Amino acid sequence: MSFTRLRAKFTGNIHSLDKGFTLSEILISAVLIVVLLSAAATTIINSQLLSSYARHKLQASYAASQILEQQRRLAFPNIVSASAAAVTLDTKGTYNTTEDDFIGTAAITVTNIDAYRKKVQVEIAWPERLVAGGQITIREYYATTIANEPQLN
């Protein structure tokens, strides 16, 4: 309750209660509305950016999985490191536009564990938007061990 209404209540001047809102009540209401709306807008923007990051991380995992499967299908001597190359995934099947595509790079690093096993690591990198309007490059690493199975039997 505002000071004006409290004073009217205690002095017995009931008619002053019917005059409407005071300027201070209107200003406080306006400030509260602005604060709440800006908080809601910030929440919506942050949730969109987090959703975009989660989607891209899932798409990067899918791309890395495909690359690792391709490496597994190769003959054991042909599994070698590869420098960064472009990776594009059309995850929604919209072939006429690239708006929703995952676009990044993939690099393959192969390390010989011993004569019969190799560690294959895939680095997927992609640009991600920030709240401030800038961009950062996110890097995810996925690895597996591939064995030359005929030699192990």
mmCIF file of C-alpha atoms in Angstrom:
data_model
loop_
_atom_site.group_PDB
_atom_site.id
_atom_site.type_symbol
_atom_site.label_atom_id
_atom_site.label_comp_id
_atom_site.label_asym_id
_atom_site.label_seq_id
_atom_site.Cartn_x
_atom_site.Cartn_y
_atom_site.Cartn_z
ATOM 1 C CA MET A 1 0.000 0.000 0.000
ATOM 2 C CA SER A 2 1.288 3.457 -0.817
ATOM 3 C CA PHE A 3 1.863 6.202 1.723
ATOM 4 C CA THR A 4 -1.074 8.238 0.314
ATOM 5 C CA ARG A 5 -3.506 5.376 0.791
ATOM 6 C CA LEU A 6 -2.278 4.644 4.304
ATOM 7 C CA ARG A 7 -2.665 8.300 5.294
ATOM 8 C CA ALA A 8 -6.205 8.387 3.827
ATOM 9 C CA LYS A 9 -7.125 5.233 5.714
ATOM 10 C CA PHE A 10 -5.916 6.584 9.077
ATOM 11 C CA THR A 11 -7.339 10.094 8.657
ATOM 12 C CA GLY A 12 -10.738 8.783 7.661
ATOM 13 C CA ASN A 13 -10.714 10.506 4.254
ATOM 14 C CA ILE A 14 -12.162 7.551 2.314
ATOM 15 C CA HIS A 15 -12.936 9.598 -0.820
ATOM 16 C CA SER A 16 -9.253 10.115 -1.581
ATOM 17 C CA LEU A 17 -8.963 6.340 -2.129
ATOM 18 C CA ASP A 18 -11.101 6.564 -5.260
ATOM 19 C CA LYS A 19 -8.797 8.869 -7.172
ATOM 20 C CA GLY A 20 -6.678 6.127 -8.874
ATOM 21 C CA PHE A 21 -2.981 5.346 -8.911
ATOM 22 C CA THR A 22 -0.267 7.727 -7.789
ATOM 23 C CA LEU A 23 2.677 8.632 -9.983
ATOM 24 C CA SER A 24 5.077 6.672 -7.780
ATOM 25 C CA GLU A 25 2.950 3.520 -8.098
ATOM 26 C CA ILE A 26 2.930 3.836 -11.870
ATOM 27 C CA LEU A 27 6.702 4.383 -12.021
ATOM 28 C CA ILE A 28 7.409 1.429 -9.735
ATOM 29 C CA SER A 29 5.103 -0.773 -11.830
ATOM 30 C CA ALA A 30 6.815 0.351 -15.031
ATOM 31 C CA VAL A 31 10.274 -0.384 -13.595
ATOM 32 C CA LEU A 32 9.148 -3.834 -12.450
ATOM 33 C CA ILE A 33 7.703 -4.624 -15.872
ATOM 34 C CA VAL A 34 10.906 -3.526 -17.619
ATOM 35 C CA VAL A 35 13.072 -5.605 -15.253
ATOM 36 C CA LEU A 36 10.897 -8.695 -15.654
ATOM 37 C CA LEU A 37 10.711 -8.382 -19.444
ATOM 38 C CA SER A 38 14.480 -7.936 -19.769
ATOM 39 C CA ALA A 39 15.044 -10.987 -17.551
ATOM 40 C CA ALA A 40 12.634 -13.003 -19.694
ATOM 41 C CA ALA A 41 14.358 -11.858 -22.907
ATOM 42 C CA THR A 42 17.776 -12.802 -21.514
ATOM 43 C CA THR A 43 16.475 -16.220 -20.519
ATOM 44 C CA ILE A 44 15.051 -16.830 -23.985
ATOM 45 C CA ILE A 45 18.288 -15.777 -25.718
ATOM 46 C CA ASN A 46 20.427 -17.926 -23.411
ATOM 47 C CA SER A 47 18.189 -20.955 -23.886
ATOM 48 C CA GLN A 48 18.402 -20.571 -27.672
ATOM 49 C CA LEU A 49 22.204 -20.418 -27.527
ATOM 50 C CA LEU A 50 22.400 -23.425 -25.213
ATOM 51 C CA SER A 51 20.025 -25.340 -27.461
ATOM 52 C CA SER A 52 22.206 -24.493 -30.466
ATOM 53 C CA TYR A 53 25.329 -25.658 -28.616
ATOM 54 C CA ALA A 54 23.671 -28.940 -27.569
ATOM 55 C CA ARG A 55 22.474 -29.573 -31.138
ATOM 56 C CA HIS A 56 25.926 -28.878 -32.560
ATOM 57 C CA LYS A 57 27.599 -31.096 -29.974
ATOM 58 C CA LEU A 58 25.277 -33.957 -30.902
ATOM 59 C CA GLN A 59 25.953 -33.356 -34.597
ATOM 60 C CA ALA A 60 29.716 -33.327 -33.916
ATOM 61 C CA SER A 61 29.379 -36.647 -32.122
ATOM 62 C CA TYR A 62 27.511 -38.066 -35.111
ATOM 63 C CA ALA A 63 30.185 -36.800 -37.546
ATOM 64 C CA ALA A 64 32.981 -38.238 -35.399
ATOM 65 C CA SER A 65 31.163 -41.558 -35.179
ATOM 66 C CA GLN A 66 30.903 -41.694 -38.979
ATOM 67 C CA ILE A 67 34.612 -40.910 -39.360
ATOM 68 C CA LEU A 68 35.605 -43.554 -36.802
ATOM 69 C CA GLU A 69 33.446 -46.138 -38.584
ATOM 70 C CA GLN A 70 35.126 -45.253 -41.901
ATOM 71 C CA GLN A 71 38.511 -45.783 -40.244
ATOM 72 C CA ARG A 72 37.408 -49.185 -38.912
ATOM 73 C CA ARG A 73 36.453 -50.305 -42.432
ATOM 74 C CA LEU A 74 39.931 -49.527 -43.786
ATOM 75 C CA ALA A 75 42.652 -52.133 -44.026
ATOM 76 C CA PHE A 76 44.859 -51.927 -40.920
ATOM 77 C CA PRO A 77 47.942 -50.504 -42.744
ATOM 78 C CA ASN A 78 45.766 -47.774 -44.358
ATOM 79 C CA ILE A 79 44.647 -46.280 -41.031
ATOM 80 C CA VAL A 80 46.702 -43.074 -40.939
ATOM 81 C CA SER A 81 46.417 -39.526 -39.624
ATOM 82 C CA ALA A 82 44.703 -36.874 -41.736
ATOM 83 C CA SER A 83 44.880 -33.098 -41.479
ATOM 84 C CA ALA A 84 41.827 -30.965 -40.824
ATOM 85 C CA ALA A 85 39.149 -31.174 -43.497
ATOM 86 C CA ALA A 86 35.693 -29.640 -43.781
ATOM 87 C CA VAL A 87 32.734 -31.534 -42.362
ATOM 88 C CA THR A 88 29.185 -30.646 -43.382
ATOM 89 C CA LEU A 89 26.086 -32.475 -42.210
ATOM 90 C CA ASP A 90 22.614 -31.774 -43.551
ATOM 91 C CA THR A 91 20.746 -33.064 -40.523
ATOM 92 C CA LYS A 92 17.256 -31.917 -41.527
ATOM 93 C CA GLY A 93 17.315 -33.017 -45.154
ATOM 94 C CA THR A 94 16.950 -29.493 -46.530
ATOM 95 C CA TYR A 95 19.241 -29.840 -49.515
ATOM 96 C CA ASN A 96 18.400 -26.445 -50.986
ATOM 97 C CA THR A 97 19.696 -24.442 -47.998
ATOM 98 C CA THR A 98 22.673 -24.605 -45.644
ATOM 99 C CA GLU A 99 21.115 -22.578 -42.794
ATOM 100 C CA ASP A 100 20.572 -25.598 -40.552
ATOM 101 C CA ASP A 101 23.663 -27.579 -41.589
ATOM 102 C CA PHE A 102 26.454 -28.473 -39.204
ATOM 103 C CA ILE A 103 29.630 -26.971 -40.663
ATOM 104 C CA GLY A 104 32.962 -27.633 -39.006
ATOM 105 C CA THR A 105 36.329 -29.329 -39.462
ATOM 106 C CA ALA A 106 37.605 -32.790 -38.575
ATOM 107 C CA ALA A 107 41.207 -33.897 -38.011
ATOM 108 C CA ILE A 108 42.264 -37.516 -37.516
ATOM 109 C CA THR A 109 45.255 -38.451 -35.348
ATOM 110 C CA VAL A 110 46.467 -42.052 -35.390
ATOM 111 C CA THR A 111 48.891 -43.343 -32.773
ATOM 112 C CA ASN A 112 50.420 -46.822 -32.903
ATOM 113 C CA ILE A 113 49.916 -48.529 -29.545
ATOM 114 C CA ASP A 114 51.843 -51.619 -30.636
ATOM 115 C CA ALA A 115 52.233 -53.602 -33.864
ATOM 116 C CA TYR A 116 48.635 -54.820 -33.710
ATOM 117 C CA ARG A 117 46.679 -51.877 -32.287
ATOM 118 C CA LYS A 118 46.170 -48.215 -33.204
ATOM 119 C CA LYS A 119 44.485 -45.409 -31.302
ATOM 120 C CA VAL A 120 42.372 -43.255 -33.618
ATOM 121 C CA GLN A 121 41.344 -39.823 -32.324
ATOM 122 C CA VAL A 122 39.009 -37.474 -34.178
ATOM 123 C CA GLU A 123 38.931 -33.767 -33.355
ATOM 124 C CA ILE A 124 35.754 -32.002 -34.466
ATOM 125 C CA ALA A 125 35.767 -28.193 -34.335
ATOM 126 C CA TRP A 126 32.985 -25.733 -35.143
ATOM 127 C CA PRO A 127 32.189 -22.061 -34.536
ATOM 128 C CA GLU A 128 29.600 -21.279 -31.880
ATOM 129 C CA ARG A 129 27.823 -17.953 -31.275
ATOM 130 C CA LEU A 130 28.158 -16.143 -27.956
ATOM 131 C CA VAL A 131 25.625 -13.987 -26.107
ATOM 132 C CA ALA A 132 27.744 -10.878 -26.717
ATOM 133 C CA GLY A 133 27.566 -11.456 -30.471
ATOM 134 C CA GLY A 134 31.036 -12.912 -30.949
ATOM 135 C CA GLN A 135 32.118 -16.430 -31.823
ATOM 136 C CA ILE A 136 34.336 -19.072 -30.291
ATOM 137 C CA THR A 137 35.599 -22.340 -31.709
ATOM 138 C CA ILE A 138 34.438 -25.421 -29.832
ATOM 139 C CA ARG A 139 36.574 -28.564 -30.053
ATOM 140 C CA GLU A 140 35.400 -32.062 -29.174
ATOM 141 C CA TYR A 141 37.605 -35.158 -29.172
ATOM 142 C CA TYR A 142 36.447 -38.708 -29.818
ATOM 143 C CA ALA A 143 38.741 -41.739 -29.772
ATOM 144 C CA THR A 144 38.743 -45.490 -30.219
ATOM 145 C CA THR A 145 41.258 -48.310 -30.465
ATOM 146 C CA ILE A 146 41.363 -50.384 -33.630
ATOM 147 C CA ALA A 147 43.028 -53.792 -33.574
ATOM 148 C CA ASN A 148 44.439 -55.795 -36.458
ATOM 149 C CA GLU A 149 42.252 -58.771 -35.580
ATOM 150 C CA PRO A 150 43.776 -61.464 -37.869
ATOM 151 C CA GLN A 151 47.100 -60.914 -36.075
ATOM 152 C CA LEU A 152 45.493 -61.360 -32.642
ATOM 153 C CA ASN A 153 44.088 -64.867 -33.295
#
